PDB file of C-alpha atoms in Angstrom:
ATOM      1  CA  ASP G   5     -11.929  14.607  41.935  1.00  0.00           C
ATOM      2  CA  GLU G   6     -14.524  17.254  41.175  1.00  0.00           C
ATOM      3  CA  ALA G   7     -12.009  20.182  41.890  1.00  0.00           C
ATOM      4  CA  VAL G   8      -9.408  18.377  39.690  1.00  0.00           C
ATOM      5  CA  ALA G   9     -11.941  17.982  36.938  1.00  0.00           C
ATOM      6  CA  LYS G  10     -12.912  21.812  37.157  1.00  0.00           C
ATOM      7  CA  GLY G  11      -9.388  22.806  37.206  1.00  0.00           C
ATOM      8  CA  ALA G  12      -8.633  20.755  34.069  1.00  0.00           C
ATOM      9  CA  ALA G  13     -11.670  22.117  32.272  1.00  0.00           C
ATOM     10  CA  LEU G  14     -10.662  25.739  33.157  1.00  0.00           C
ATOM     11  CA  TYR G  15      -7.114  25.065  32.120  1.00  0.00           C
ATOM     12  CA  GLY G  16      -8.269  23.613  28.861  1.00  0.00           C
ATOM     13  CA  ARG G  17     -10.429  26.618  28.084  1.00  0.00           C
ATOM     14  CA  ASP G  18      -7.596  28.845  28.859  1.00  0.00           C
ATOM     15  CA  LEU G  19      -5.526  26.978  26.269  1.00  0.00           C
ATOM     16  CA  MET G  20      -8.158  27.170  23.677  1.00  0.00           C
ATOM     17  CA  VAL G  21      -8.790  30.879  24.325  1.00  0.00           C
ATOM     18  CA  ASN G  22      -5.029  31.644  23.861  1.00  0.00           C
ATOM     19  CA  GLY G  23      -4.731  29.559  20.783  1.00  0.00           C
ATOM     20  CA  GLU G  24      -7.753  31.430  19.321  1.00  0.00           C
ATOM     21  CA  LEU G  25      -6.172  34.734  20.247  1.00  0.00           C
ATOM     22  CA  VAL G  26      -2.873  33.652  18.504  1.00  0.00           C
ATOM     23  CA  LYS G  27      -4.897  32.804  15.408  1.00  0.00           C
ATOM     24  CA  ALA G  28      -6.714  36.109  15.412  1.00  0.00           C
ATOM     25  CA  VAL G  29      -3.547  38.155  15.823  1.00  0.00           C
ATOM     26  CA  ALA G  30      -1.804  36.196  13.052  1.00  0.00           C
ATOM     27  CA  LEU G  31      -4.697  37.031  10.648  1.00  0.00           C
ATOM     28  CA  ALA G  32      -4.402  40.651  11.633  1.00  0.00           C
ATOM     29  CA  THR G  33      -0.701  41.118  11.439  1.00  0.00           C
ATOM     30  CA  GLY G  34       0.135  38.545   8.712  1.00  0.00           C
ATOM     31  CA  LYS G  35       2.551  36.732  11.055  1.00  0.00           C
ATOM     32  CA  MET G  36       2.929  32.976  11.412  1.00  0.00           C
ATOM     33  CA  GLU G  37       1.271  31.733  14.520  1.00  0.00           C
ATOM     34  CA  GLU G  38       4.505  30.085  15.672  1.00  0.00           C
ATOM     35  CA  VAL G  39       6.294  33.275  16.258  1.00  0.00           C
ATOM     36  CA  ILE G  40       3.462  35.312  18.030  1.00  0.00           C
ATOM     37  CA  ASP G  41       4.097  36.084  21.756  1.00  0.00           C
ATOM     38  CA  LEU G  42       0.889  37.659  22.967  1.00  0.00           C
ATOM     39  CA  SER G  43       2.593  39.514  25.721  1.00  0.00           C
ATOM     40  CA  LYS G  44       4.445  41.511  22.954  1.00  0.00           C
ATOM     41  CA  VAL G  45       1.450  42.227  20.678  1.00  0.00           C
ATOM     42  CA  ASP G  46       0.202  45.830  20.297  1.00  0.00           C
ATOM     43  CA  SER G  47      -2.623  46.541  22.825  1.00  0.00           C
ATOM     44  CA  SER G  48      -4.998  47.780  20.049  1.00  0.00           C
ATOM     45  CA  ILE G  49      -4.544  44.548  17.900  1.00  0.00           C
ATOM     46  CA  LEU G  50      -4.808  42.409  21.007  1.00  0.00           C
ATOM     47  CA  ASN G  51      -7.941  44.093  22.285  1.00  0.00           C
ATOM     48  CA  LYS G  52      -9.541  43.663  18.922  1.00  0.00           C
ATOM     49  CA  ALA G  53      -8.546  40.036  18.871  1.00  0.00           C
ATOM     50  CA  GLU G  54     -10.129  39.486  22.406  1.00  0.00           C
ATOM     51  CA  LYS G  55     -13.401  40.989  21.385  1.00  0.00           C
ATOM     52  CA  GLU G  56     -13.505  38.718  18.231  1.00  0.00           C
ATOM     53  CA  VAL G  57     -12.886  35.542  20.283  1.00  0.00           C
ATOM     54  CA  ALA G  58     -15.285  36.573  22.833  1.00  0.00           C
ATOM     55  CA  GLU G  59     -17.988  37.183  20.440  1.00  0.00           C
ATOM     56  CA  ARG G  60     -17.233  33.968  18.505  1.00  0.00           C
ATOM     57  CA  PHE G  61     -17.409  31.591  21.378  1.00  0.00           C
ATOM     58  CA  GLY G  62     -19.990  33.545  23.627  1.00  0.00           C
ATOM     59  CA  PHE G  63     -17.585  34.323  26.335  1.00  0.00           C
ATOM     60  CA  THR G  64     -17.376  37.742  28.219  1.00  0.00           C
ATOM     61  CA  LEU G  65     -14.500  39.902  27.538  1.00  0.00           C
ATOM     62  CA  GLY G  66     -13.366  39.543  31.159  1.00  0.00           C
ATOM     63  CA  SER G  67     -13.096  35.908  31.061  1.00  0.00           C
ATOM     64  CA  ILE G  68     -10.960  36.186  27.729  1.00  0.00           C
ATOM     65  CA  LYS G  69      -8.636  38.606  29.620  1.00  0.00           C
ATOM     66  CA  ASP G  70      -8.494  36.160  32.657  1.00  0.00           C
ATOM     67  CA  ALA G  71      -7.545  33.283  30.320  1.00  0.00           C
ATOM     68  CA  ARG G  72      -4.386  35.335  29.414  1.00  0.00           C
ATOM     69  CA  LYS G  73      -3.226  35.643  32.967  1.00  0.00           C
ATOM     70  CA  LYS G  74       0.109  33.642  33.446  1.00  0.00           C
ATOM     71  CA  VAL G  75      -0.121  31.016  36.152  1.00  0.00           C
ATOM     72  CA  ILE G  76       2.891  30.828  38.355  1.00  0.00           C
ATOM     73  CA  ASN G  77       4.007  28.264  40.842  1.00  0.00           C
ATOM     74  CA  VAL G  78       5.128  29.444  44.443  1.00  0.00           C
ATOM     75  CA  ILE G  79       6.983  27.929  47.226  1.00  0.00           C
ATOM     76  CA  SER G  80       5.192  26.902  50.470  1.00  0.00           C
ATOM     77  CA  LYS G  81       8.439  26.767  52.467  1.00  0.00           C
ATOM     78  CA  SER G  82      11.642  28.641  53.032  1.00  0.00           C
ATOM     79  CA  PHE G  83      14.972  26.943  52.620  1.00  0.00           C
ATOM     80  CA  GLY G  84      18.326  27.892  54.087  1.00  0.00           C
ATOM     81  CA  VAL G  85      21.456  26.918  55.893  1.00  0.00           C
ATOM     82  CA  VAL G  86      22.714  27.061  59.473  1.00  0.00           C
ATOM     83  CA  ALA G  87      25.537  29.527  60.174  1.00  0.00           C
ATOM     84  CA  THR G  88      26.962  31.294  63.233  1.00  0.00           C
ATOM     85  CA  ASP G  89      26.169  34.940  63.583  1.00  0.00           C
ATOM     86  CA  SER G  90      29.568  36.606  64.418  1.00  0.00           C
ATOM     87  CA  GLN G  91      27.686  39.429  66.414  1.00  0.00           C
ATOM     88  CA  ASP G  92      26.271  37.229  69.098  1.00  0.00           C
ATOM     89  CA  ASN G  93      27.986  33.998  68.288  1.00  0.00           C
ATOM     90  CA  GLN G  94      24.532  32.163  67.999  1.00  0.00           C
ATOM     91  CA  GLU G  95      23.713  29.434  65.420  1.00  0.00           C
ATOM     92  CA  LYS G  96      20.863  30.675  63.219  1.00  0.00           C
ATOM     93  CA  VAL G  97      19.161  29.726  59.966  1.00  0.00           C
ATOM     94  CA  TYR G  98      19.919  31.989  57.020  1.00  0.00           C
ATOM     95  CA  ASN G  99      17.082  31.499  54.390  1.00  0.00           C
ATOM     96  CA  LEU G 100      18.277  31.846  50.805  1.00  0.00           C
ATOM     97  CA  ILE G 101      14.982  31.044  49.383  1.00  0.00           C
ATOM     98  CA  LEU G 102      11.916  32.601  51.044  1.00  0.00           C
ATOM     99  CA  LYS G 103       8.347  31.137  51.288  1.00  0.00           C
ATOM    100  CA  ASN G 104       5.973  32.394  48.498  1.00  0.00           C
ATOM    101  CA  ALA G 105       8.747  33.245  45.984  1.00  0.00           C
ATOM    102  CA  SER G 106       7.965  32.100  42.554  1.00  0.00           C
ATOM    103  CA  VAL G 107       9.754  29.215  40.835  1.00  0.00           C
ATOM    104  CA  PRO G 108      12.127  28.439  39.198  1.00  0.00           C
ATOM    105  CA  ILE G 109      14.470  30.413  41.466  1.00  0.00           C
ATOM    106  CA  GLU G 110      18.160  30.445  42.047  1.00  0.00           C
ATOM    107  CA  ILE G 111      19.760  32.367  44.922  1.00  0.00           C
ATOM    108  CA  SER G 112      23.406  32.502  46.140  1.00  0.00           C
ATOM    109  CA  GLN G 113      24.939  33.817  49.344  1.00  0.00           C
ATOM    110  CA  VAL G 114      28.664  33.984  50.519  1.00  0.00           C
ATOM    111  CA  PHE G 115      29.421  32.771  54.001  1.00  0.00           C
ATOM    112  CA  GLY G 116      32.784  32.302  55.623  1.00  0.00           C
ATOM    113  CA  THR G 117      34.765  29.682  57.705  1.00  0.00           C
ATOM    114  CA  GLN G 118      34.643  30.280  61.372  1.00  0.00           C
ATOM    115  CA  TYR G 119      38.327  29.128  62.291  1.00  0.00           C
ATOM    116  CA  ASP G 120      41.708  29.257  61.100  1.00  0.00           C
ATOM    117  CA  ASN G 121      42.894  26.031  59.500  1.00  0.00           C
ATOM    118  CA  GLN G 122      39.481  24.743  59.310  1.00  0.00           C
ATOM    119  CA  GLU G 123      39.433  21.371  57.419  1.00  0.00           C
ATOM    120  CA  SER G 124      35.821  21.090  56.480  1.00  0.00           C
ATOM    121  CA  VAL G 125      32.398  22.800  56.611  1.00  0.00           C
ATOM    122  CA  ASP G 126      29.145  21.115  57.315  1.00  0.00           C
ATOM    123  CA  ILE G 127      26.316  22.443  54.940  1.00  0.00           C
ATOM    124  CA  ARG G 128      23.229  21.913  57.051  1.00  0.00           C
ATOM    125  CA  ILE G 129      20.066  22.284  54.753  1.00  0.00           C
ATOM    126  CA  MET G 130      17.084  23.547  56.490  1.00  0.00           C
ATOM    127  CA  GLU G 131      13.295  23.991  55.840  1.00  0.00           C
ATOM    128  CA  ASN G 132      10.875  26.254  57.582  1.00  0.00           C
ATOM    129  CA  GLU G 133       7.591  28.098  57.086  1.00  0.00           C
ATOM    130  CA  LEU G 134       8.884  31.590  58.065  1.00  0.00           C
ATOM    131  CA  ARG G 135       9.602  34.304  55.620  1.00  0.00           C
ATOM    132  CA  SER G 136      12.330  36.106  57.569  1.00  0.00           C
ATOM    133  CA  GLU G 137      15.898  35.912  56.027  1.00  0.00           C
ATOM    134  CA  VAL G 138      17.456  35.024  59.443  1.00  0.00           C
ATOM    135  CA  ILE G 139      15.623  32.981  62.067  1.00  0.00           C
ATOM    136  CA  PRO G 140      16.572  31.167  65.440  1.00  0.00           C
ATOM    137  CA  LEU G 141      17.916  27.468  65.132  1.00  0.00           C
ATOM    138  CA  ASP G 142      14.748  26.141  66.925  1.00  0.00           C
ATOM    139  CA  ARG G 143      13.623  22.516  66.368  1.00  0.00           C
ATOM    140  CA  ASN G 144      10.003  23.731  66.512  1.00  0.00           C
ATOM    141  CA  LEU G 145      10.523  26.229  63.817  1.00  0.00           C
ATOM    142  CA  VAL G 146      12.886  24.270  61.326  1.00  0.00           C
ATOM    143  CA  THR G 147      13.417  20.869  59.854  1.00  0.00           C
ATOM    144  CA  GLU G 148      16.767  19.627  58.676  1.00  0.00           C
ATOM    145  CA  LEU G 149      16.543  18.161  55.177  1.00  0.00           C
ATOM    146  CA  GLY G 150      20.167  17.080  54.591  1.00  0.00           C
ATOM    147  CA  LEU G 151      23.704  17.536  55.484  1.00  0.00           C
ATOM    148  CA  ALA G 152      26.748  17.947  53.093  1.00  0.00           C
ATOM    149  CA  GLU G 153      30.502  18.232  53.959  1.00  0.00           C
ATOM    150  CA  LEU G 154      32.621  20.436  52.058  1.00  0.00           C
ATOM    151  CA  GLU G 155      36.432  19.733  52.462  1.00  0.00           C
ATOM    152  CA  MET G 156      38.599  22.830  52.621  1.00  0.00           C
ATOM    153  CA  PRO G 157      42.082  23.506  51.471  1.00  0.00           C
ATOM    154  CA  LYS G 158      44.813  23.610  54.274  1.00  0.00           C
ATOM    155  CA  MET G 159      46.064  26.796  55.976  1.00  0.00           C
ATOM    156  CA  LEU G 160      43.111  28.989  55.240  1.00  0.00           C
ATOM    157  CA  PRO G 161      42.323  31.908  57.600  1.00  0.00           C
ATOM    158  CA  ALA G 162      38.986  32.194  59.235  1.00  0.00           C
ATOM    159  CA  GLY G 163      36.477  34.066  57.198  1.00  0.00           C
ATOM    160  CA  SER G 164      37.668  32.200  53.966  1.00  0.00           C
ATOM    161  CA  PRO G 165      34.675  32.506  51.464  1.00  0.00           C
ATOM    162  CA  ILE G 166      32.178  29.683  50.778  1.00  0.00           C
ATOM    163  CA  LYS G 167      29.610  30.469  48.040  1.00  0.00           C
ATOM    164  CA  ILE G 168      26.241  28.565  48.643  1.00  0.00           C
ATOM    165  CA  THR G 169      23.679  28.364  45.876  1.00  0.00           C
ATOM    166  CA  PHE G 170      20.186  27.146  46.152  1.00  0.00           C
ATOM    167  CA  ASN G 171      18.290  26.326  43.072  1.00  0.00           C
ATOM    168  CA  LEU G 172      14.626  25.259  43.140  1.00  0.00           C
ATOM    169  CA  SER G 173      12.904  23.916  40.113  1.00  0.00           C
ATOM    170  CA  GLU G 174       9.275  23.973  39.124  1.00  0.00           C
ATOM    171  CA  ASP G 175       8.914  20.370  40.047  1.00  0.00           C
ATOM    172  CA  GLY G 176      10.151  20.862  43.590  1.00  0.00           C
ATOM    173  CA  ARG G 177      13.698  19.646  43.120  1.00  0.00           C
ATOM    174  CA  LEU G 178      16.196  21.724  45.354  1.00  0.00           C
ATOM    175  CA  PHE G 179      19.752  21.580  44.024  1.00  0.00           C
ATOM    176  CA  ILE G 180      22.422  22.996  46.442  1.00  0.00           C
ATOM    177  CA  GLU G 181      25.969  23.824  45.582  1.00  0.00           C
ATOM    178  CA  ALA G 182      28.708  24.853  48.025  1.00  0.00           C
ATOM    179  CA  VAL G 183      32.068  26.211  46.664  1.00  0.00           C
ATOM    180  CA  GLU G 184      35.161  27.367  48.560  1.00  0.00           C
ATOM    181  CA  GLY G 185      36.643  30.377  47.032  1.00  0.00           C
ATOM    182  CA  THR G 186      40.427  29.483  46.796  1.00  0.00           C
ATOM    183  CA  GLN G 187      40.633  26.116  44.936  1.00  0.00           C
ATOM    184  CA  ASN G 188      36.950  25.919  43.848  1.00  0.00           C
ATOM    185  CA  ARG G 189      36.444  22.807  45.688  1.00  0.00           C
ATOM    186  CA  ARG G 190      32.665  22.087  45.709  1.00  0.00           C
ATOM    187  CA  VAL G 191      29.975  19.750  47.056  1.00  0.00           C
ATOM    188  CA  ASP G 192      26.466  19.268  45.585  1.00  0.00           C
ATOM    189  CA  VAL G 193      23.307  17.960  46.861  1.00  0.00           C
ATOM    190  CA  THR G 194      19.863  17.377  45.321  1.00  0.00           C
ATOM    191  CA  ILE G 195      16.679  17.212  47.469  1.00  0.00           C
ATOM    192  CA  GLN G 196      13.039  16.385  46.283  1.00  0.00           C
ATOM    193  CA  THR G 197      10.714  18.629  48.144  1.00  0.00           C
ATOM    194  CA  ALA G 198       6.975  18.849  48.118  1.00  0.00           C
ATOM    195  CA  SER G 199       6.948  22.597  48.472  1.00  0.00           C
ATOM    196  CA  VAL G 200       5.929  23.926  45.123  1.00  0.00           C
ATOM    197  CA  ILE G 201       2.206  25.021  45.181  1.00  0.00           C
ATOM    198  CA  GLN G 202      -0.140  26.249  42.546  1.00  0.00           C
ATOM    199  CA  GLY G 203      -3.768  26.758  41.598  1.00  0.00           C
ATOM    200  CA  ASP G 204      -6.332  26.864  44.538  1.00  0.00           C
ATOM    201  CA  GLU G 205      -3.792  26.039  47.090  1.00  0.00           C
ATOM    202  CA  LEU G 206      -1.579  29.030  45.882  1.00  0.00           C
ATOM    203  CA  GLU G 207      -4.612  31.445  46.334  1.00  0.00           C
ATOM    204  CA  GLU G 208      -5.096  30.072  49.835  1.00  0.00           C
ATOM    205  CA  ALA G 209      -1.553  30.463  50.681  1.00  0.00           C
ATOM    206  CA  LYS G 210      -1.691  33.958  49.681  1.00  0.00           C
ATOM    207  CA  LEU G 211      -4.435  34.576  52.399  1.00  0.00           C
ATOM    208  CA  ARG G 212      -3.505  32.912  55.155  1.00  0.00           C
ATOM    209  CA  SER G 213      26.205  25.995  61.813  1.00  0.00           C
ATOM    210  CA  SER G 214      28.818  26.646  64.068  1.00  0.00           C
ATOM    211  CA  MET G 215      30.716  25.598  60.836  1.00  0.00           C
ATOM    212  CA  MET G 216      30.018  28.892  59.031  1.00  0.00           C
ATOM    213  CA  VAL G 217      29.966  32.468  60.234  1.00  0.00           C
ATOM    214  CA  VAL G 218      28.044  35.407  59.090  1.00  0.00           C
ATOM    215  CA  SER G 219      29.544  38.892  59.859  1.00  0.00           C
TER     216      SER G 219
END
C-alpha cells in the first residue's frame, strides 16, 4: 500500500510539473496550451520554462527534467507460435514478440504449410520467458496459451503462405490473426495476458507445429 501511495504521489507530481511547463511555454510562445507538445518545443524555451517551474515550486532542476521522462510499459514474456524447422525437421517455438519490448506492439511473420493439399493449420500460441527468436519446444520452457485452426483452400502446394500477426495492447490483451495467402481465409484469437509490466517492476526486470514449416 505504501509503495502504491508513493507511486501515485510521484505520478501526480509529474502530471502537475508537466502541466506547469505547458503553461510556461504557452506564455513564452503565445500558443494555446491545448496545442503544445513539449517534445517539440525549442530547447532554449523549454530550458527556461523548466527553471521557472523549479524556482516557483522549490524543486530541483533535475527533478523537473525527470518528471518529463515518458513512462513506457514493457512485456515480461515472449509470445510465439509452433512451427517445424525445415532444416532439421524439428518443432520449435518462433517468438514474434520478444520479452522486454515496449507496448503497444504489432509484429507479423509469414510461415508456410508443411504438406501438399493440407486441409488446415493449427496455430499454437505459446508464452515463454526467453528473448530468443527461436527456441526449442520444451514443456519446461514454454506454456501453451491457446490453439486456433485455420482452414486452408484445397489443392495448395506445400509452402503456401500463412501470415501470422501478433498485436499486444497496453492492457495486456494479445490479438492473434492468421491469414492464408490465396483466398485470404483467416482466424482470429484474443487472449488476456498478465505480461505487461511498468514502474518499479519494470526497473527490476531490466536488471535481472508440425502444422507449419519455416525454411
